[in-house]
PDB file of C-alpha atoms in Angstrom:
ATOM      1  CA  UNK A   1      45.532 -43.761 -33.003  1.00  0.00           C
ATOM      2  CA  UNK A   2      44.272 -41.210 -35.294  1.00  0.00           C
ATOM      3  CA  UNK A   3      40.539 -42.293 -34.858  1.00  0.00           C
ATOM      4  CA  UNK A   4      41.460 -42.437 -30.417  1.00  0.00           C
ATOM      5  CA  UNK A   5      42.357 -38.550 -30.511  1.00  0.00           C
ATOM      6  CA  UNK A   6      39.322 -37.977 -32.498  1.00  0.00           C
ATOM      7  CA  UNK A   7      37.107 -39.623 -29.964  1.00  0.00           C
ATOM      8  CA  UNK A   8      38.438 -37.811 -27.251  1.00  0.00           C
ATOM      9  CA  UNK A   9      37.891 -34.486 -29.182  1.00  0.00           C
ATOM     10  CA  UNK A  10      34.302 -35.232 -29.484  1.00  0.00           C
ATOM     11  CA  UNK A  11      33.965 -36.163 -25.992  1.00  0.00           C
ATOM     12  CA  UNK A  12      35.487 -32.936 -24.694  1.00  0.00           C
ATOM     13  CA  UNK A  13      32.850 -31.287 -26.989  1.00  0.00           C
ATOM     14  CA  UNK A  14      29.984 -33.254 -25.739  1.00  0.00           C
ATOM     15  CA  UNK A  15      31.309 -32.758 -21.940  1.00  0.00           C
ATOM     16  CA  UNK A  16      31.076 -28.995 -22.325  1.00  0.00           C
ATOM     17  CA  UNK A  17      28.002 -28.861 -24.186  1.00  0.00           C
ATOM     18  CA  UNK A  18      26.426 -30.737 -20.953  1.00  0.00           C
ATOM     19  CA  UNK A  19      28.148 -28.415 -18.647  1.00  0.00           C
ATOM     20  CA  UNK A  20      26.405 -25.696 -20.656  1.00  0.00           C
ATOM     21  CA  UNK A  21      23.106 -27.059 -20.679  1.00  0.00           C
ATOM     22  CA  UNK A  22      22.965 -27.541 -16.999  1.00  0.00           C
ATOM     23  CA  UNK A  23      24.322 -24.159 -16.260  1.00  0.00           C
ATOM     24  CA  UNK A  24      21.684 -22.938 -18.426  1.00  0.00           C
ATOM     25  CA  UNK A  25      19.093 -24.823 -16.504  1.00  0.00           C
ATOM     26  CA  UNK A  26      20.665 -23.817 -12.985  1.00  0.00           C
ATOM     27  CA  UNK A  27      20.149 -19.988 -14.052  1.00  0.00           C
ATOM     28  CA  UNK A  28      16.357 -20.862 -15.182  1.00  0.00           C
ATOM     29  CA  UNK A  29      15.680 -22.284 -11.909  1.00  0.00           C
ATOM     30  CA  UNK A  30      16.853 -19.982  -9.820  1.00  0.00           C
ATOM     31  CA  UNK A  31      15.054 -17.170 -12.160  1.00  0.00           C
ATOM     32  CA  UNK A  32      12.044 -18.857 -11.285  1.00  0.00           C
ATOM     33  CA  UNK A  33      11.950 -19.629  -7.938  1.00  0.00           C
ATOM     34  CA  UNK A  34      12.945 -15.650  -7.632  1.00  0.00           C
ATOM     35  CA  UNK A  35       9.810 -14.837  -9.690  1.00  0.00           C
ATOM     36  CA  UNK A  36       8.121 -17.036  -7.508  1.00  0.00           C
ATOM     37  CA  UNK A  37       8.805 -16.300  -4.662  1.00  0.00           C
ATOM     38  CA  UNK A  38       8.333 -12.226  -5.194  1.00  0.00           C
ATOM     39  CA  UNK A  39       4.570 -13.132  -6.349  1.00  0.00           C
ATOM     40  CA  UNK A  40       3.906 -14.924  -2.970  1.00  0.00           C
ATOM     41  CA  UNK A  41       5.171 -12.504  -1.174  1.00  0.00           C
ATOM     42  CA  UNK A  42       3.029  -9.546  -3.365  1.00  0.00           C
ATOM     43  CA  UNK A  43      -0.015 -11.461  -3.273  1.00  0.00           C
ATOM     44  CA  UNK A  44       0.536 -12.007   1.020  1.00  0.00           C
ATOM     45  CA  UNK A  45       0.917  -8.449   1.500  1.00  0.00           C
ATOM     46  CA  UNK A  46      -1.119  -6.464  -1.355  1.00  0.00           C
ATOM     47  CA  UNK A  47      -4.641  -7.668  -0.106  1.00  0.00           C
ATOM     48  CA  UNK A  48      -4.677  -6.021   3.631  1.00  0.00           C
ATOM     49  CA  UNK A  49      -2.938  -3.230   2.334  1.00  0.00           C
ATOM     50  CA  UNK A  50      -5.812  -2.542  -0.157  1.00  0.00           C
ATOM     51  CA  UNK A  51      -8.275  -3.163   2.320  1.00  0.00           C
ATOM     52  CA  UNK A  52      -6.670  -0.965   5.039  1.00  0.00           C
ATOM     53  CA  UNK A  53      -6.651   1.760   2.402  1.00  0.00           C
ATOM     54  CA  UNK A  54     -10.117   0.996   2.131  1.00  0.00           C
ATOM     55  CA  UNK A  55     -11.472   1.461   5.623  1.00  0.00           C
ATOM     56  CA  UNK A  56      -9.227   4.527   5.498  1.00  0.00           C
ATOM     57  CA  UNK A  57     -11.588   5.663   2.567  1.00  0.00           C
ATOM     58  CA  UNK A  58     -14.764   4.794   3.747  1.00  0.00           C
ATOM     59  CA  UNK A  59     -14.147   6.766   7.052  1.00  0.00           C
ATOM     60  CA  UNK A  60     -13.339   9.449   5.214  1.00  0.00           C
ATOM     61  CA  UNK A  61     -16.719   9.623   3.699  1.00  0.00           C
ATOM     62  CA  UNK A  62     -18.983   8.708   6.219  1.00  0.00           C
ATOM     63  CA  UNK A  63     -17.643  11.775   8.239  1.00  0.00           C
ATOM     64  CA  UNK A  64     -18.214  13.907   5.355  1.00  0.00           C
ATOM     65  CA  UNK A  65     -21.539  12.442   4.464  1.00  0.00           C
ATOM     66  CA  UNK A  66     -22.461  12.936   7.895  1.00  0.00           C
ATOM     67  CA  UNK A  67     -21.721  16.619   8.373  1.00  0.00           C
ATOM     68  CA  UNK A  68     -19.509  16.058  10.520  1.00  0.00           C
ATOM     69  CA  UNK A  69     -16.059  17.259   8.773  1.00  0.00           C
ATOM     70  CA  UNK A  70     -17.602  20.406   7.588  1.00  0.00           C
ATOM     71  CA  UNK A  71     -18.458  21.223  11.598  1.00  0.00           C
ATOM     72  CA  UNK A  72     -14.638  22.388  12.282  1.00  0.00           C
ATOM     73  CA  UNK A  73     -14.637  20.847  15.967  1.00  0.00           C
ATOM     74  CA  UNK A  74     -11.840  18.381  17.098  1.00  0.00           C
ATOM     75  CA  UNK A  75     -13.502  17.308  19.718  1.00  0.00           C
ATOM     76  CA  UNK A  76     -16.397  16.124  16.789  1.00  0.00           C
ATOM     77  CA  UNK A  77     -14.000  14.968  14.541  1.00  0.00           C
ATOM     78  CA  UNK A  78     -12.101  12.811  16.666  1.00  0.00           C
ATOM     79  CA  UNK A  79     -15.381  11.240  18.475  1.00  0.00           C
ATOM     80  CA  UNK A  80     -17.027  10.386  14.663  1.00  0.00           C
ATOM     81  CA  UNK A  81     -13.546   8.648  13.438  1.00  0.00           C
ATOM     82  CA  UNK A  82     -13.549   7.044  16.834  1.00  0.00           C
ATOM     83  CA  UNK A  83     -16.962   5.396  16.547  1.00  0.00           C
ATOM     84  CA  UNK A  84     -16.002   4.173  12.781  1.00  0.00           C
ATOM     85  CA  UNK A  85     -12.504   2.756  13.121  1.00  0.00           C
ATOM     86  CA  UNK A  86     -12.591  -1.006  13.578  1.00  0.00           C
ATOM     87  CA  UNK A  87     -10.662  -2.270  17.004  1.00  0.00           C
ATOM     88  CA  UNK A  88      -7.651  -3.298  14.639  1.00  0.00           C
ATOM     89  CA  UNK A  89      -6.726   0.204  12.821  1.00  0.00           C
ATOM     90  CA  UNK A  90      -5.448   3.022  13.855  1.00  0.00           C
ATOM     91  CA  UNK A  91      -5.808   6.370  12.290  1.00  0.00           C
ATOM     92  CA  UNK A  92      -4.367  10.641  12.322  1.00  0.00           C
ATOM     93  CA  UNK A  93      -6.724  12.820  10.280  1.00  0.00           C
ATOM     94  CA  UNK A  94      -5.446  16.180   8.770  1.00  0.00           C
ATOM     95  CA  UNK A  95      -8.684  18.508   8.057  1.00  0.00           C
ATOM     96  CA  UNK A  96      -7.680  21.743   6.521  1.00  0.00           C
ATOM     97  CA  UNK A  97      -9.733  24.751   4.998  1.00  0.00           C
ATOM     98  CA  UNK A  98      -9.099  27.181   2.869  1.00  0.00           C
ATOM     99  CA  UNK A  99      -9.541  29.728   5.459  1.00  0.00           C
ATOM    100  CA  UNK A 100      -6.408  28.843   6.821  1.00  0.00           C
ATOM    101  CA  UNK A 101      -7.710  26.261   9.296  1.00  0.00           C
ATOM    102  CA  UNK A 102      -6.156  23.167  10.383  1.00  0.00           C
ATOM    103  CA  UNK A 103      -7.225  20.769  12.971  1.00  0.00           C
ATOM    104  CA  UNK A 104      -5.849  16.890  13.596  1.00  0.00           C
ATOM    105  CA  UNK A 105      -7.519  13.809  14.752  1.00  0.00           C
ATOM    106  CA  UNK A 106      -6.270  10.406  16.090  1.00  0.00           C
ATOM    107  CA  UNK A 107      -3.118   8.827  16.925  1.00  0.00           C
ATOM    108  CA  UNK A 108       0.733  10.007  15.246  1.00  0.00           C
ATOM    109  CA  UNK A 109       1.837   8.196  12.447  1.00  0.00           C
ATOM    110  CA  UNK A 110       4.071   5.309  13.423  1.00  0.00           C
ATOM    111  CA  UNK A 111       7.402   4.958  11.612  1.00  0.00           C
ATOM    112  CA  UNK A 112       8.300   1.247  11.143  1.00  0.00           C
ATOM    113  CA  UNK A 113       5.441  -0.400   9.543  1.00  0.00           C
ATOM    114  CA  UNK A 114       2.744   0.217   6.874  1.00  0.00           C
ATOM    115  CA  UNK A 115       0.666   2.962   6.528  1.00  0.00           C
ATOM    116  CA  UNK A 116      -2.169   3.500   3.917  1.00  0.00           C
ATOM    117  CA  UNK A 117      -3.216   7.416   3.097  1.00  0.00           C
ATOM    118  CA  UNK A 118      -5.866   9.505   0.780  1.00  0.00           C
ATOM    119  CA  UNK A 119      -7.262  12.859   0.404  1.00  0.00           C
ATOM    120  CA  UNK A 120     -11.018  13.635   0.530  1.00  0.00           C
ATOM    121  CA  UNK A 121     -12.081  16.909  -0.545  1.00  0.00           C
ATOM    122  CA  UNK A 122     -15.333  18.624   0.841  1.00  0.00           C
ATOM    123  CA  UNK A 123     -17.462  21.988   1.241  1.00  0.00           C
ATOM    124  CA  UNK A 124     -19.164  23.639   3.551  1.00  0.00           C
ATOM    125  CA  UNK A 125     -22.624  24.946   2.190  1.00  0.00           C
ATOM    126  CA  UNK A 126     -24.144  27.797   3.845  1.00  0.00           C
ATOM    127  CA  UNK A 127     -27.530  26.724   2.955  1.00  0.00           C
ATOM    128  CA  UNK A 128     -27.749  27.591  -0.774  1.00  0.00           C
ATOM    129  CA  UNK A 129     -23.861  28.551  -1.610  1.00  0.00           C
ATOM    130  CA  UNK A 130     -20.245  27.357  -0.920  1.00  0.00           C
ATOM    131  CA  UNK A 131     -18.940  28.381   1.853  1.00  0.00           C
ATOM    132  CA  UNK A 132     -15.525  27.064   1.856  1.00  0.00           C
ATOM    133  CA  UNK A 133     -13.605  24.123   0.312  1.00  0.00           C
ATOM    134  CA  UNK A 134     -11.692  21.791   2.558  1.00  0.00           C
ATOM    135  CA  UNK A 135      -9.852  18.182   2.262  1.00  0.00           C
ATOM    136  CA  UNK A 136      -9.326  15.893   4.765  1.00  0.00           C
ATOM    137  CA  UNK A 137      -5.865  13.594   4.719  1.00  0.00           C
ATOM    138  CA  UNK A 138      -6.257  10.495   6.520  1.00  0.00           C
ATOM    139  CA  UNK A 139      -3.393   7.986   7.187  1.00  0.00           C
ATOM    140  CA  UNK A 140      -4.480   4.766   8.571  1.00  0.00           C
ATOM    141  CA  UNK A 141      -2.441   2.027   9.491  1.00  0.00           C
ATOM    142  CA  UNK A 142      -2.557  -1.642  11.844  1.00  0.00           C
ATOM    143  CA  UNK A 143      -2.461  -1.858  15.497  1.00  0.00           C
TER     144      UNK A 143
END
């Protein structure tokens, strides 16, 4: 009888040593699939974000490499942005100067969805010598 009770002593060991192991396993898995699944979803949406903030960017500096940020005139602005911005973005453009001058561009900035935004500083020469310093904050988001 002695050697019976033993038996089911080492059973009860063994049963909760498997419990154990497959709680253990349980947790792993679901650890994982978590990690998983918060890479997918990273990867899915960190690509057209970038490339939205890129677009944003390269607006930016076409208007200043064109002369046309440094002209002051909405009406400018707005129609070089305009021409750049690709059917599927949208964009508001903040130019300010250090004389105290502000002017906007575009569309407002929505408030339920994504929207990518940078800085782009600038001068305006008069011909040999600065002028006045100036930046340009774009935010640029989907349609």
């Amino acid at each position: 009888m002695a050697r019976g009770d033993e038996m089911k002593g080492l059973m009860k060991k063994g049963f909760v040593f498997s419990l154990d192991i497959a709680i253990a396993v349980l947790v792993t898995l679901l650890i994982m699939a978590a990690a998983h699944r918060n890479i997918v979803n990273a990867e899915k949406n960190s690509l057209p974000n970038a490339q939205m903030a890129a677009v944003g960017s390269d607006i930016a500096a076409l208007l200043d490499h064109k002369g046309v940020l440094q002209t002051l005139d909405e009406e400018k602005i707005e129609s070089g942005m305009n021409d750049l911005m690709p059917q599927n973005y949208d964009m508001l453009l903040k130019v300010a100067v250090d004389d105290g001058t502000v002017l906007y561009a575009g569309d407002s900035v929505p408030a339920e969805q994504f929207v990518s935004s940078g800085k782009r500083f600038f001068t305006i020469k008069d011909q040999a010598s600065i002028e006045h310093y100036g930046y340009a904050s774009y935010w640029i988001w989907a349609r």
